[in-house]
CSV table of C-alpha atoms in Angstrom, one decimal:
chain,number,residue,atom,x,y,z
A,14,MET,CA,-15.6,-2.7,-22.7
A,15,THR,CA,-15.2,-1.6,-19.0
A,16,SER,CA,-18.1,-1.5,-16.6
A,17,LEU,CA,-18.1,2.3,-16.8
A,18,GLN,CA,-18.7,2.4,-20.6
A,19,ARG,CA,-22.2,2.4,-21.8
A,20,ASP,CA,-23.4,-0.5,-24.0
A,21,THR,CA,-26.4,0.9,-25.9
A,22,SER,CA,-27.9,-2.6,-26.3
A,23,GLU,CA,-28.7,-2.7,-22.6
A,24,PRO,CA,-31.2,-0.6,-20.7
A,25,ALA,CA,-29.6,2.5,-19.1
A,26,ALA,CA,-30.6,1.3,-15.6
A,27,THR,CA,-28.5,-1.9,-15.8
A,28,VAL,CA,-25.3,-0.1,-17.1
A,29,GLU,CA,-25.2,3.1,-15.1
A,30,LEU,CA,-23.8,3.0,-11.6
A,31,SER,CA,-26.0,3.9,-8.7
A,32,ARG,CA,-25.2,7.0,-6.7
A,33,ARG,CA,-24.1,4.8,-3.8
A,34,GLN,CA,-21.8,2.8,-6.1
A,35,ARG,CA,-20.2,6.0,-7.5
A,36,LEU,CA,-19.7,7.3,-3.9
A,37,LEU,CA,-18.1,4.0,-2.8
A,38,ARG,CA,-15.8,4.0,-5.9
A,39,ALA,CA,-14.8,7.6,-5.2
A,40,LEU,CA,-14.1,6.7,-1.5
A,41,TRP,CA,-11.9,3.8,-2.6
A,42,VAL,CA,-10.0,6.0,-5.1
A,43,THR,CA,-9.6,8.7,-2.5
A,44,LEU,CA,-8.2,6.2,0.1
A,45,GLY,CA,-6.0,4.7,-2.6
A,46,ALA,CA,-4.6,8.1,-3.6
A,47,THR,CA,-4.0,9.1,0.0
A,48,SER,CA,-2.2,5.8,0.7
A,49,LEU,CA,-0.1,6.2,-2.4
A,50,LEU,CA,0.8,9.7,-1.4
A,51,LEU,CA,1.8,8.5,2.1
A,52,GLY,CA,3.9,5.7,0.4
A,53,ILE,CA,5.7,8.3,-1.8
A,54,ILE,CA,6.4,10.5,1.3
A,55,GLY,CA,7.7,7.3,3.0
A,56,ILE,CA,10.4,7.1,0.3
A,57,PHE,CA,11.9,10.3,1.7
A,58,LEU,CA,11.0,9.9,5.4
A,59,PRO,CA,12.4,6.7,6.8
A,60,VAL,CA,9.9,6.8,9.7
A,61,LEU,CA,7.0,6.3,7.3
A,62,PRO,CA,6.9,2.9,5.6
A,63,THR,CA,6.5,2.8,1.8
A,64,THR,CA,5.5,-0.8,1.0
A,65,PRO,CA,2.4,-1.1,3.2
A,66,PHE,CA,1.0,2.1,1.9
A,67,VAL,CA,1.6,1.2,-1.8
A,68,LEU,CA,0.0,-2.3,-1.2
A,69,LEU,CA,-3.0,-0.6,0.5
A,70,ALA,CA,-3.3,1.8,-2.4
A,71,ALA,CA,-3.3,-1.1,-4.9
A,72,GLY,CA,-6.1,-2.8,-2.9
A,73,CYS,CA,-8.1,0.4,-2.8
A,74,PHE,CA,-7.6,1.1,-6.5
A,75,ALA,CA,-8.6,-2.5,-7.3
A,76,ARG,CA,-12.0,-1.8,-5.6
A,77,GLY,CA,-12.5,1.7,-6.9
A,78,SER,CA,-10.9,2.1,-10.4
A,79,GLU,CA,-9.6,-0.4,-12.9
A,80,ARG,CA,-7.7,2.4,-14.6
A,81,PHE,CA,-5.8,3.5,-11.5
A,82,HIS,CA,-5.1,-0.1,-10.5
A,83,GLY,CA,-3.8,-0.8,-13.9
A,84,TRP,CA,-1.7,2.4,-13.8
A,85,LEU,CA,-0.2,1.3,-10.5
A,86,LEU,CA,0.6,-2.2,-11.8
A,87,GLU,CA,2.3,-0.7,-14.9
A,88,HIS,CA,4.3,1.9,-12.8
A,89,PRO,CA,8.0,1.3,-13.2
A,90,ARG,CA,8.8,1.7,-9.5
A,91,PHE,CA,5.7,0.4,-7.7
A,92,GLY,CA,4.4,-2.0,-10.3
A,93,PRO,CA,6.8,-4.9,-9.6
A,94,LEU,CA,6.2,-4.6,-5.8
A,95,VAL,CA,2.4,-4.8,-6.3
A,96,SER,CA,2.5,-7.5,-8.9
A,97,ASP,CA,4.9,-9.5,-6.7
A,98,TRP,CA,2.6,-9.3,-3.7
A,99,GLN,CA,-0.5,-10.2,-5.8
A,100,ARG,CA,1.3,-13.2,-7.3
A,101,HIS,CA,3.1,-14.7,-4.3
A,102,HIS,CA,1.5,-13.0,-1.1
A,103,SER,CA,5.0,-12.8,0.4
A,104,ILE,CA,7.8,-10.4,0.8
A,105,PRO,CA,11.3,-11.1,-0.5
A,106,LEU,CA,13.8,-11.9,2.3
A,107,ARG,CA,16.1,-9.0,1.2
A,108,ALA,CA,13.2,-6.5,1.2
A,109,LYS,CA,12.0,-7.6,4.6
A,110,CYS,CA,15.5,-7.4,6.2
A,111,LEU,CA,16.1,-4.0,4.6
A,112,ALA,CA,12.8,-2.6,5.8
A,113,LEU,CA,13.4,-3.8,9.4
A,114,VAL,CA,16.9,-2.5,9.5
A,115,MET,CA,15.9,0.9,8.1
A,116,MET,CA,12.8,1.2,10.4
A,117,TRP,CA,14.7,0.3,13.6
A,118,THR,CA,17.6,2.6,12.6
A,119,SER,CA,15.3,5.6,12.0
A,120,MET,CA,12.9,4.9,14.8
A,121,GLY,CA,15.8,4.3,17.3
A,122,ALA,CA,17.6,7.5,16.3
A,123,THR,CA,14.4,9.5,16.5
A,124,ALA,CA,13.6,8.0,19.9
A,125,TRP,CA,17.1,8.8,21.1
A,126,PHE,CA,16.8,12.4,19.9
A,127,MET,CA,13.4,12.6,21.7
A,128,ARG,CA,14.8,11.0,25.0
A,129,GLY,CA,13.7,14.1,26.9
A,130,ARG,CA,10.1,13.1,26.0
A,131,PRO,CA,9.9,9.6,27.3
A,132,LEU,CA,6.2,9.1,26.3
A,133,ALA,CA,7.0,10.0,22.7
A,134,SER,CA,10.1,7.8,22.6
A,135,ALA,CA,8.1,4.9,24.1
A,136,ALA,CA,5.3,5.4,21.5
A,137,LEU,CA,7.9,5.3,18.7
A,138,ILE,CA,9.5,2.1,20.0
A,139,ALA,CA,6.0,0.5,20.5
A,140,CYS,CA,5.1,1.5,16.9
A,141,ALA,CA,8.3,0.0,15.6
A,142,ALA,CA,7.7,-3.2,17.6
A,143,ALA,CA,4.1,-3.6,16.3
A,144,VAL,CA,5.2,-3.1,12.7
A,145,SER,CA,8.1,-5.5,13.2
A,146,ILE,CA,5.8,-8.2,14.6
A,147,TRP,CA,3.3,-7.7,11.7
A,148,MET,CA,6.1,-7.8,9.1
A,149,LEU,CA,7.8,-10.8,10.6
A,150,ARG,CA,4.5,-12.7,10.5
A,151,LEU,CA,4.2,-12.1,6.7
A,152,PRO,CA,5.4,-14.9,4.5
A,153,THR,CA,9.0,-14.6,3.5
A,154,ARG,CA,10.2,-15.6,0.1
A,155,ALA,CA,13.8,-16.6,-0.4
A,156,PRO,CA,15.6,-15.3,-3.6
A,157,GLY,CA,13.9,-17.0,-6.6
A,158,GLY,CA,11.4,-18.8,-4.3
A,159,HIS,CA,7.6,-18.7,-4.0
A,160,GLY,CA,7.1,-18.0,-0.3
A,161,ASN,CA,6.9,-20.0,2.9
């Protein structure tokens, strides 16, 4: 039985969620859905990263809805990524390299096309540098390994 189903042997006050708890769960689910949507958009737009948004969605769903969290874990495309992160707290070396190459290629090309707008180009490069630093600091797992 989940925490949302009512057990008739307990008093109603101990089983039902308070208004505040329902609002917090709704907020977590909304943040999770928004993050997942951004991650899906990131599949098609190389400037927007997919992996961090999917992992953020999983964290939000874990706090807001067991059902959505379970659905994400069982998803054929996103499930292995989330399960892998939850199990090892590291990113496979191949995925990290691919993400960095794709990000710098797309951000570099976009900055070059926007070279007439130096502030916008600089902002893109600064964003890519910040994400790169964050990603490089994450534990890396060699093929078949369990992380650094």
